[in-house]
Coordinates of C-alpha atoms (C1' of nucleotides) in Angstrom, one line a residue:
Chain A
X190 CA -88.9 -18.7 93.4
X191 CA -85.3 -19.1 92.1
X192 CA -82.4 -17.7 93.8
X193 CA -81.9 -14.1 93.1
X194 CA -78.3 -12.6 92.5
X195 CA -78.8 -8.7 93.6
X196 CA -76.7 -6.3 92.7
X197 CA -75.8 -3.2 94.7
X198 CA -74.0 -0.3 93.1
X199 CA -71.5 0.7 95.5
X200 CA -70.0 4.3 95.6
X201 CA -66.7 3.0 96.8
X202 CA -65.7 0.9 93.7
X203 CA -68.0 2.9 91.6
X204 CA -69.4 -0.3 89.8
X205 CA -72.4 -2.7 90.2
X206 CA -71.0 -5.5 92.9
X207 CA -72.9 -8.8 93.6
X208 CA -74.8 -8.0 97.0
X209 CA -73.2 -10.6 99.4
X210 CA -74.1 -9.7 103.2
X211 CA -71.4 -10.4 105.9
X212 CA -73.8 -12.5 107.7
X213 CA -76.6 -13.6 106.2
X214 CA -79.6 -13.5 106.3
X215 CA -79.0 -10.8 108.7
X216 CA -78.3 -7.4 106.9
X217 CA -77.0 -4.0 108.8
X218 CA -78.3 -0.5 107.2
X219 CA -77.7 2.6 108.2
X220 CA -79.1 5.4 106.5
X221 CA -78.3 9.5 107.3
X222 CA -81.3 11.1 108.3
X223 CA -82.5 14.7 109.0
X224 CA -80.7 17.5 110.7
X225 CA -83.8 18.5 112.6
X226 CA -84.0 22.3 112.2
X227 CA -86.9 22.4 109.5
X228 CA -89.8 20.7 107.9
X229 CA -88.8 18.1 105.7
X230 CA -88.8 18.7 102.0
X231 CA -88.8 16.5 99.1
X232 CA -85.2 16.0 99.2
X233 CA -85.6 14.2 102.5
X234 CA -88.4 12.0 100.8
X235 CA -86.1 10.8 98.1
X236 CA -83.6 9.1 100.4
X237 CA -86.7 7.9 103.0
X238 CA -88.2 6.3 100.0
X239 CA -85.1 4.7 98.4
X240 CA -84.1 3.0 101.3
X241 CA -87.4 1.9 102.5
X242 CA -87.7 0.1 99.0
X243 CA -84.4 -1.1 99.8
X244 CA -85.4 -2.4 102.8
X245 CA -88.5 -4.0 101.5
X246 CA -86.8 -5.5 98.7
X247 CA -84.6 -7.3 101.1
X248 CA -87.0 -8.0 103.3
X249 CA -89.0 -9.6 100.8
X250 CA -85.9 -11.5 99.3
X251 CA -85.6 -13.1 102.6
X252 CA -83.0 -11.0 104.6
X253 CA -83.5 -9.7 108.1
X254 CA -82.7 -6.1 107.8
X255 CA -81.7 -4.1 110.9
X256 CA -82.4 -0.5 109.5
X257 CA -81.0 2.3 111.6
X258 CA -81.8 5.9 110.6
X259 CA -80.5 8.5 112.7
X260 CA -81.7 12.0 114.0
X261 CA -79.1 14.7 113.6
X262 CA -80.4 17.2 116.7
X263 CA -76.7 18.6 117.8
X264 CA -73.3 19.1 115.7
X265 CA -74.1 20.1 112.4
X266 CA -73.2 23.6 111.9
X267 CA -74.1 26.4 109.6
X268 CA -71.7 28.3 107.3
X269 CA -67.9 27.2 107.0
X270 CA -66.6 24.0 108.0
X271 CA -66.3 23.9 112.1
X272 CA -66.6 27.5 112.5
X273 CA -70.3 28.5 111.8
X274 CA -73.2 28.3 114.2
X275 CA -75.0 25.3 115.4
X276 CA -78.3 24.7 113.0
X277 CA -80.7 23.5 115.9
X278 CA -79.4 26.2 118.1
X279 CA -79.6 28.9 115.6
X280 CA -83.3 28.0 114.8
X281 CA -84.1 27.7 118.6
X282 CA -82.9 31.3 119.0
X283 CA -85.1 32.6 116.1
X284 CA -87.9 30.8 117.4
X285 CA -87.1 31.6 121.0
X286 CA -86.9 27.9 121.9
X287 CA -84.9 25.5 123.7
X288 CA -82.9 23.9 121.4
X289 CA -84.5 20.5 122.3
X290 CA -87.6 22.0 121.5
X291 CA -86.7 22.8 118.2
X292 CA -85.5 19.0 117.6
X293 CA -88.6 17.6 119.2
X294 CA -90.8 19.7 116.6
X295 CA -89.0 18.8 113.7
X296 CA -88.5 15.1 114.4
X297 CA -92.5 15.0 115.1
X298 CA -92.9 16.5 111.6
X299 CA -90.3 14.4 109.7
X300 CA -92.2 11.3 111.2
X301 CA -95.4 12.4 110.2
X302 CA -94.7 13.2 106.7
X303 CA -92.3 10.4 106.3
X304 CA -95.2 8.2 107.5
X305 CA -97.5 9.5 105.0
X306 CA -94.9 8.2 102.3
X307 CA -95.8 4.7 103.5
X308 CA -92.0 4.2 104.8
X309 CA -91.4 1.5 107.3
X310 CA -89.9 2.8 110.6
X311 CA -86.1 2.3 110.9
X312 CA -85.6 -0.6 113.8
X313 CA -83.5 1.8 115.4
X314 CA -83.8 5.5 115.6
X315 CA -80.9 7.0 117.8
X316 CA -80.0 10.9 118.2
X317 CA -76.6 12.4 118.0
X318 CA -77.5 14.0 121.7
X319 CA -78.2 10.6 123.3
X320 CA -74.6 9.3 122.5
X321 CA -72.4 11.9 123.9
X322 CA -70.3 9.3 125.7
X323 CA -69.9 7.2 123.1
X324 CA -68.7 10.0 121.0
X325 CA -66.1 11.2 123.6
X326 CA -65.1 7.6 123.8
X327 CA -64.3 7.8 120.2
X328 CA -62.5 11.0 120.2
X329 CA -60.4 9.5 123.0
X330 CA -59.8 6.4 120.9
X331 CA -58.7 8.4 117.7
X332 CA -56.6 10.4 120.1
X333 CA -54.9 7.1 121.2
X334 CA -54.0 6.2 117.6
X335 CA -52.2 9.5 117.5
X336 CA -54.8 10.7 114.9
X337 CA -56.0 13.4 116.5
X338 CA -54.8 16.6 118.3
X339 CA -56.2 19.1 120.9
X340 CA -56.2 22.6 120.5
X341 CA -57.7 25.2 123.1
X342 CA -60.4 22.5 124.4
X343 CA -61.2 21.4 120.7
X344 CA -60.2 18.4 119.0
X345 CA -59.5 18.0 115.4
X346 CA -59.0 14.8 113.1
X347 CA -55.3 14.9 111.7
X348 CA -56.1 14.0 108.0
X349 CA -52.4 14.4 107.0
X350 CA -51.4 12.0 109.6
X351 CA -54.1 9.8 108.9
X352 CA -53.5 9.7 105.3
X353 CA -49.9 8.1 105.9
X354 CA -51.5 5.0 107.0
X355 CA -54.8 4.8 105.0
X356 CA -56.4 6.8 102.2
X357 CA -58.4 9.9 103.0
X358 CA -60.4 10.3 99.8
X359 CA -61.1 7.0 98.5
X360 CA -65.1 7.3 98.7
X361 CA -65.3 10.9 97.0
X362 CA -62.5 10.0 94.5
X363 CA -60.4 13.1 96.0
X364 CA -56.6 13.4 96.2
X365 CA -55.4 14.9 99.0
X366 CA -52.6 16.9 97.5
X367 CA -55.5 18.8 95.7
X368 CA -57.7 19.0 98.8
X369 CA -54.7 21.1 100.7
X370 CA -53.7 22.9 97.8
X371 CA -57.3 23.8 96.5
X372 CA -58.4 24.8 99.8
X373 CA -59.7 28.5 100.0
X374 CA -58.2 31.1 102.0
X375 CA -55.4 30.1 104.1
X376 CA -56.1 32.3 106.8
X377 CA -59.4 30.9 107.9
X378 CA -57.9 28.1 109.2
X379 CA -58.2 29.1 112.7
X380 CA -56.9 26.4 115.2
X381 CA -56.7 23.7 112.7
X382 CA -53.3 22.6 111.5
X383 CA -54.5 21.9 108.1
X384 CA -57.4 23.0 106.3
X385 CA -58.5 19.6 105.2
X386 CA -58.6 18.6 109.2
X387 CA -62.1 18.3 110.5
X388 CA -63.4 18.7 114.2
X389 CA -64.1 15.7 116.4
X390 CA -65.0 17.9 119.4
X391 CA -65.5 21.5 119.5
X392 CA -65.0 23.7 122.6
X393 CA -68.2 25.7 123.6
X394 CA -68.3 29.2 124.3
X395 CA -70.3 30.6 127.2
X396 CA -73.2 31.4 125.3
X397 CA -73.5 28.4 123.4
X398 CA -76.7 26.7 124.2
X399 CA -76.0 22.8 123.6
X400 CA -72.7 21.5 125.6
X401 CA -71.4 18.7 127.3
X402 CA -68.6 18.3 129.6
X403 CA -65.6 16.5 128.2
X404 CA -61.8 15.4 129.0
X405 CA -61.2 18.6 126.9
X406 CA -63.8 21.1 128.5
X407 CA -67.2 22.0 127.8
X408 CA -68.1 21.7 124.3
X409 CA -70.3 19.7 121.8
X410 CA -69.2 16.9 119.0
X411 CA -68.3 17.4 115.5
X412 CA -71.0 16.4 112.9
X413 CA -69.1 13.4 111.6
X414 CA -68.7 11.8 114.7
X415 CA -72.2 11.1 115.6
X416 CA -72.8 8.7 112.6
X417 CA -69.6 6.7 113.6
X418 CA -70.7 6.3 117.1
X419 CA -74.1 5.3 116.4
X420 CA -73.7 3.0 113.7
X421 CA -70.8 1.2 115.3
X422 CA -72.8 0.9 118.5
X423 CA -75.8 -0.7 116.8
X424 CA -74.1 -2.5 113.7
X425 CA -71.0 -3.2 114.7
X426 CA -67.8 -1.9 113.0
X427 CA -68.1 -3.3 109.9
X428 CA -71.9 -3.6 108.7
X429 CA -73.2 -4.1 105.5
X430 CA -75.0 -0.6 103.9
X431 CA -74.2 2.6 104.5
X432 CA -77.0 5.1 102.6
X433 CA -77.4 8.5 102.0
X434 CA -78.1 11.5 99.8
X435 CA -75.0 12.0 97.0
X436 CA -74.2 15.3 98.8
X437 CA -72.9 13.7 101.7
X438 CA -70.3 11.7 100.2
X439 CA -68.1 14.3 100.7
X440 CA -66.9 15.5 103.3
X441 CA -69.5 13.8 105.7
X442 CA -69.1 10.0 104.3
X443 CA -65.4 10.3 103.6
X444 CA -64.9 11.6 107.0
X445 CA -66.9 8.7 108.6
X446 CA -64.5 6.3 106.8
X447 CA -61.7 7.9 108.3
X448 CA -63.1 8.1 111.7
X449 CA -63.9 4.3 111.6
X450 CA -60.4 3.0 110.0
X451 CA -58.8 5.5 112.8
X452 CA -60.3 3.7 115.8
X453 CA -61.6 0.6 114.5
X454 CA -59.1 -0.1 111.7
X455 CA -61.8 -1.3 109.2
X456 CA -64.3 0.4 107.1
X457 CA -67.5 0.9 108.6
X458 CA -69.4 -0.2 105.5
X459 CA -69.2 -2.7 102.8
X460 CA -71.6 -1.1 100.6
X461 CA -72.1 2.8 100.2
X462 CA -75.5 3.6 98.2
X463 CA -76.2 7.2 97.6
X464 CA -79.4 8.6 96.2
X465 CA -79.5 11.2 93.8
X466 CA -80.9 14.8 93.9
X467 CA -84.2 16.3 93.0
X468 CA -83.9 19.1 91.0
X469 CA -86.1 22.0 89.8
X470 CA -85.4 23.6 86.6
X471 CA -82.7 21.3 86.6
X472 CA -81.0 22.8 89.7
X473 CA -81.0 20.9 92.9
X474 CA -83.6 21.4 95.4
X475 CA -82.0 22.4 98.8
X476 CA -82.1 24.8 101.8
X477 CA -79.1 26.8 100.7
X478 CA -80.5 27.4 97.5
X479 CA -84.0 28.4 99.0
X480 CA -86.1 26.5 96.0
X481 CA -86.9 23.6 98.1
X482 CA -90.7 22.6 98.6
X483 CA -91.6 21.0 101.8
X484 CA -93.7 17.6 102.0
X485 CA -96.6 19.1 103.5
X486 CA -96.9 21.8 100.9
X487 CA -97.0 19.2 98.3
X488 CA -99.6 17.6 100.3
X489 CA -101.6 20.9 100.6
X490 CA -100.6 22.5 97.3
X491 CA -99.8 25.3 99.0
X492 CA -96.6 26.6 97.4
X493 CA -96.3 29.1 94.6
X494 CA -94.8 26.7 92.3
X495 CA -97.6 24.1 92.9
X496 CA -100.6 24.3 90.6
X497 CA -102.5 21.9 92.5
X498 CA -102.0 19.5 95.6
X499 CA -100.2 16.1 95.4
X500 CA -100.9 12.8 97.5
X501 CA -98.1 11.2 99.3
X502 CA -98.6 8.0 97.1
X503 CA -98.3 10.5 94.1
X504 CA -95.1 11.6 95.5
X505 CA -93.9 8.2 96.3
X506 CA -94.6 6.8 92.9
X507 CA -93.0 9.8 91.3
X508 CA -89.8 9.2 93.2
X509 CA -89.9 5.5 92.2
X510 CA -90.4 6.2 88.6
X511 CA -86.8 7.0 88.3
X512 CA -83.7 5.0 89.1
X513 CA -82.4 6.4 92.5
X514 CA -78.9 7.1 90.8
X515 CA -80.3 9.5 88.7
X516 CA -81.7 13.0 88.9
X517 CA -85.4 13.6 89.0
X518 CA -86.7 16.9 87.8
X519 CA -89.6 18.4 89.4
X520 CA -92.5 20.0 87.4
X521 CA -96.4 20.2 87.7
X522 CA -96.6 18.3 84.5
X523 CA -94.5 15.3 85.5
X524 CA -96.2 15.0 89.0
X525 CA -100.0 15.5 87.0
X526 CA -98.5 12.5 84.9
X527 CA -97.5 10.6 88.2
X528 CA -100.8 11.0 89.8
X529 CA -102.8 9.4 86.9
X530 CA -100.0 6.4 86.6
X531 CA -100.5 6.2 90.2
X532 CA -104.1 5.5 90.3
X533 CA -103.8 3.5 87.4
X534 CA -102.0 0.9 89.3
X535 CA -104.1 1.4 92.0
X536 CA -107.1 0.6 90.1
X537 CA -105.4 -2.2 88.6
X538 CA -104.8 -3.5 92.4
X539 CA -108.4 -3.2 93.3
X540 CA -109.3 -5.4 90.5
X541 CA -106.3 -8.0 91.0
X542 CA -107.4 -8.4 94.9
X543 CA -110.5 -9.3 93.6
X544 CA -110.3 -11.3 90.5
X545 CA -110.9 -14.8 90.1
X546 CA -109.8 -17.6 87.9
X547 CA -112.8 -18.6 85.5
X548 CA -112.6 -22.5 84.7
X549 CA -113.7 -23.0 81.1
X550 CA -112.6 -26.1 79.3
X551 CA -113.4 -24.7 75.9
X552 CA -111.0 -22.0 75.9
X553 CA -107.6 -22.9 74.9
X554 CA -104.4 -21.5 76.4
X555 CA -102.7 -18.8 74.5
X556 CA -99.1 -19.2 74.3
X557 CA -98.3 -15.7 73.3
X558 CA -99.9 -14.1 76.5
X559 CA -98.7 -16.7 78.4
X560 CA -95.3 -16.1 77.3
X561 CA -95.8 -12.2 77.6
X562 CA -96.7 -12.4 81.3
X563 CA -94.1 -14.8 82.2
X564 CA -91.6 -12.5 80.8
X565 CA -93.1 -9.5 82.7
X566 CA -92.9 -11.2 85.8
X567 CA -89.1 -12.6 85.2
X568 CA -88.5 -8.7 84.0
X569 CA -89.7 -7.0 87.0
X570 CA -87.7 -9.2 89.7
X571 CA -84.7 -8.7 87.4
X572 CA -85.1 -4.8 87.5
X573 CA -85.3 -4.8 91.4
X574 CA -82.2 -7.1 91.3
X575 CA -80.3 -4.9 89.2
X576 CA -79.5 -2.1 91.5
X577 CA -83.1 -1.5 92.6
X578 CA -84.4 -0.5 89.4
X579 CA -87.8 0.4 90.4
X580 CA -88.5 2.7 87.2
X581 CA -87.9 -0.6 85.0
X582 CA -90.0 -2.8 87.4
X583 CA -93.0 -0.2 87.0
X584 CA -92.6 -0.5 83.4
X585 CA -93.1 -4.0 83.6
X586 CA -96.0 -4.3 86.1
X587 CA -97.7 -1.7 83.9
X588 CA -97.5 -4.8 81.2
X589 CA -99.0 -7.1 83.2
X590 CA -101.7 -4.5 84.3
X591 CA -102.8 -4.5 80.8
X592 CA -103.4 -8.3 81.1
X593 CA -105.4 -7.9 84.0
X594 CA -107.4 -5.3 83.2
X595 CA -108.4 -7.4 79.6
X596 CA -109.3 -10.4 81.7
X597 CA -111.2 -8.2 84.2
X598 CA -113.2 -6.6 81.3
X599 CA -113.8 -9.7 79.4
X600 CA -111.4 -8.7 76.7
X601 CA -109.3 -11.6 77.6
X602 CA -110.4 -15.2 79.3
X603 CA -108.3 -16.3 82.3
X604 CA -108.3 -19.7 81.0
X605 CA -105.9 -18.4 78.0
X606 CA -103.2 -18.1 80.4
X607 CA -103.7 -21.1 82.4
X608 CA -104.3 -21.4 86.3
X609 CA -100.9 -21.3 87.1
X610 CA -99.7 -18.3 85.6
X611 CA -103.1 -16.8 86.1
X612 CA -102.5 -16.9 89.7
X613 CA -98.9 -16.0 89.6
X614 CA -99.8 -12.9 87.4
X615 CA -101.9 -11.3 90.2
X616 CA -99.7 -12.5 93.2
X617 CA -96.6 -10.9 91.5
X618 CA -98.7 -7.5 90.6
X619 CA -100.1 -7.2 93.8
X620 CA -97.0 -8.2 96.0
X621 CA -95.0 -5.7 94.1
X622 CA -97.3 -2.9 94.3
X623 CA -98.0 -3.4 98.3
X624 CA -95.2 -4.9 99.2
X625 CA -92.1 -3.9 97.4
X626 CA -93.0 -0.6 96.3
X627 CA -95.1 0.4 99.1
X628 CA -98.0 1.9 97.2
X629 CA -101.1 2.0 99.2
X630 CA -104.6 2.7 98.0
X631 CA -105.5 6.0 99.4
X632 CA -109.5 5.7 100.1
X633 CA -111.5 8.5 100.3
X634 CA -114.2 9.8 102.7
X635 CA -117.0 7.5 100.9
X636 CA -117.6 4.1 101.8
X637 CA -117.6 1.3 99.8
X638 CA -121.0 -0.2 100.6
X639 CA -122.3 3.4 99.7
X640 CA -120.5 3.1 96.4
X641 CA -122.0 -0.5 96.1
X642 CA -125.4 0.7 96.6
X643 CA -125.1 3.6 94.2
X644 CA -123.8 1.4 91.5
X645 CA -127.2 -0.9 92.6
X646 CA -129.2 2.2 91.7
X647 CA -127.1 2.9 88.5
X648 CA -127.5 -0.4 87.2
X649 CA -131.4 -0.7 87.6
X650 CA -131.9 2.8 86.4
X651 CA -129.9 1.4 83.3
X652 CA -131.8 -1.5 82.8
X653 CA -134.9 0.5 82.9
X654 CA -133.2 2.8 80.4
X655 CA -133.7 5.5 82.7
X656 CA -130.9 7.5 81.1
X657 CA -131.4 10.8 82.9
X658 CA -130.9 9.0 86.3
X659 CA -128.0 7.1 85.1
X660 CA -126.4 10.3 84.3
X661 CA -127.2 12.0 87.2
X662 CA -125.5 9.0 89.2
X663 CA -122.5 9.0 87.1
X664 CA -121.8 12.9 87.4
X665 CA -122.5 12.4 91.1
X666 CA -119.8 9.7 91.7
X667 CA -117.4 12.0 89.5
X668 CA -118.0 14.6 91.8
X669 CA -116.4 12.7 94.4
X670 CA -113.7 11.3 92.5
X671 CA -114.7 8.0 91.2
X672 CA -115.9 7.2 87.7
X673 CA -118.2 4.1 86.6
X674 CA -117.0 1.4 84.6
X675 CA -119.7 -0.1 82.3
X676 CA -118.8 -3.7 81.2
X677 CA -120.7 -6.4 79.1
X678 CA -122.1 -7.8 81.9
X679 CA -121.6 -5.6 85.1
X680 CA -120.5 -2.2 86.3
X681 CA -117.7 -1.4 88.8
X682 CA -116.0 1.6 89.9
X683 CA -112.6 3.0 89.8
X684 CA -110.9 6.2 91.4
X685 CA -110.8 9.0 88.8
X686 CA -107.4 9.3 87.3
Chain B
rG134 C1' -60.0 26.4 88.6
rG135 C1' -60.1 20.5 90.1
rU136 C1' -62.9 16.4 90.7
rC137 C1' -67.0 13.5 88.6
rG138 C1' -71.9 13.4 86.2
rC139 C1' -75.4 14.3 82.8
rG140 C1' -78.0 15.6 77.8
rU141 C1' -83.8 10.0 74.7
rG142 C1' -90.0 11.6 71.3
rG143 C1' -94.8 17.6 73.8
rC144 C1' -93.6 16.3 79.1
rC145 C1' -91.4 12.8 83.1
rG146 C1' -88.1 8.8 82.7
rA147 C1' -85.9 3.1 81.7
rG148 C1' -82.2 1.2 78.4
rU149 C1' -74.9 0.9 77.6
rG150 C1' -73.2 -2.7 71.3
rG151 C1' -78.2 -6.0 67.2
rC152 C1' -84.3 -8.0 70.6
rU153 C1' -91.7 -3.3 71.9
rA154 C1' -89.3 0.1 78.1
rG155 C1' -93.4 2.1 80.8
rG156 C1' -96.1 6.5 82.3
rU157 C1' -98.3 10.8 80.6
rA158 C1' -100.3 14.3 76.7
rG159 C1' -101.7 13.7 71.5
rA160 C1' -104.0 11.0 67.0
rG161 C1' -107.4 6.8 65.0
rG162 C1' -110.0 2.5 66.4
rU163 C1' -113.4 -1.4 69.1
rC164 C1' -117.0 -1.2 72.8
rU165 C1' -121.2 2.1 74.8
rG166 C1' -128.0 5.2 74.5
rC167 C1' -124.3 8.7 74.6
rA168 C1' -119.9 8.9 77.6
rA169 C1' -116.5 6.6 80.7
rA170 C1' -113.1 3.0 81.7
rA171 C1' -110.6 -1.0 79.3
rC172 C1' -107.9 -2.9 75.1
rC173 C1' -105.6 -2.3 70.1
rU174 C1' -102.9 0.9 66.8
rC175 C1' -99.8 5.1 65.6
rG176 C1' -95.8 9.3 65.5
rU177 C1' -90.3 6.8 63.3
rA178 C1' -86.6 9.9 70.3
rC179 C1' -82.0 9.4 71.6
rA180 C1' -77.5 17.5 71.7
rG181 C1' -73.9 18.3 67.3
rC182 C1' -69.7 16.4 64.5
rG183 C1' -66.2 12.8 63.6
rG184 C1' -64.4 7.6 64.4
rU185 C1' -64.5 2.3 65.8
rU186 C1' -67.6 -2.0 64.3
rC187 C1' -71.1 -6.2 59.6
rG188 C1' -74.4 -3.1 63.2
rA189 C1' -74.4 2.6 68.3
rA190 C1' -78.8 6.2 71.9
rU191 C1' -75.5 2.6 73.7
rC192 C1' -67.9 2.1 72.6
rC193 C1' -63.8 6.2 71.5
rG194 C1' -62.5 11.7 70.1
rC195 C1' -64.0 16.7 69.6
rU196 C1' -67.6 20.8 70.2
rC197 C1' -72.1 22.6 72.3
rG198 C1' -75.4 23.0 76.3
rC199 C1' -76.4 21.8 81.9
rG200 C1' -75.6 20.1 86.5
rA201 C1' -73.5 18.3 91.2
rC202 C1' -69.2 18.0 94.7
rC203 C1' -64.8 21.0 96.3
rU204 C1' -68.7 25.2 102.0
rC205 C1' -74.0 23.9 105.4
rC206 C1' -77.6 20.7 102.5
rA207 C1' -81.0 14.6 101.4

RNA sequence: GGUCGCGUGGCCGAGUGGCUAGGUAGAGGUCUGCAAAACCUCGUACAGCGGUUCGAAUCCGCUCGCGACCUCCA
């Protein structure tokens, strides 16, 4: 296979750049994981699948990826920045649980749901609460640089001081003067010297549930700090890819860049990748809007907005049919279309796995078909090389699938493609579906052996022109979710679309 | 209010100057005991108006509509 020049859209430069890892073949990738205080919803599914696909494709190209995705189990506050209540602790009080019980419970459900989407596990999945000493050390380092200050046992990052040496706002495209003047009510600043400053360490009140000792008293870390602590610990001070949802660009990732520069004098990541939001009726699906659908609700169909259940692979396919930087609009109609498309892909996978080249010297090569197949193979890779355009790649896979189906049903002879191209076509198709896109065959309850038995009876009945029995078997299979495919010389089954 | 982005055929969704995206839905056809599956063909899509160009969905301007971030959110 020829060398690929992968291009990646970098939020920092706002353009596609050639992907050149810092130390090939190694790639360090850090992705912001969930704050574990509720069930994972469709909005969590998108970055999980997006960066899983990035991981898969980079691995396919031969890179050795270290994928780190954190679990936020402390420090993420509700309400106004740096003034609200800890999300985990709030949920703990509501459910009368230990905060760690809440974190554990939703970490478990997150893992369960994300695994169903067939995502590879991260190589390291660190938790914020497991890295308190590292975070304290970072605060001390930033204080030593003179870019933070202590007030009543809390430590704040001094954005204005930082901005004299570095540029605060370069990721989100924000101008510091506008942030300063545009800040809402000036009396809500509290201890901060300036409203744009953010907390590195917060003093904990007596009733606060999650707290640790520090040089500044009992307290807990600020939200942005954990990612700096854990990414630098496991990937170094400057690594290749930092990913997450677009809504994290500001302030979270902006603050991470500031923290990284403040204590390590360099940007933490070379490439910043951000997936867009999933919308529902054109509006962002999110916790704060209360219009989110959890993954479990999708899998079971138990949600007022859902007309039916949608399988994990349908969801994965649905998300992959859009480029990750575009919004993707949810609707039952779109998901039903995705379900059909997914099943078509998987029926093709079964066929491709079992198909063999049929040597026939009397069949001539067909230049047009050959050219179409070769073009689709090249185009599928080119799409992935162009900032992981899974939507476009899938389009080319469907073109390959048409050829595969044609050969399978006898409408096209495999020899018209020649053995080399035919084999490459099958290999490309199966590699893309299974390895790169991560689409699995969702097997039903029925054993394949049983299906084969029924199909043998079906064939016998058909030969005997016992059409009543033929129809009976056909109906029976249909009720189990299978359709019978009658071809010229044989029969086969497929998943009902 | 500031910053940024979007508006593609019934629906979802690629595409950023000339080359069929694709899926799904619908229509017709081949095949079939009838079907199904599969394959083939089709609708003449680019918010509106103006401009640049030999040529624009694609570049520029204006208008309309929608959204994101600026406060926790993937």
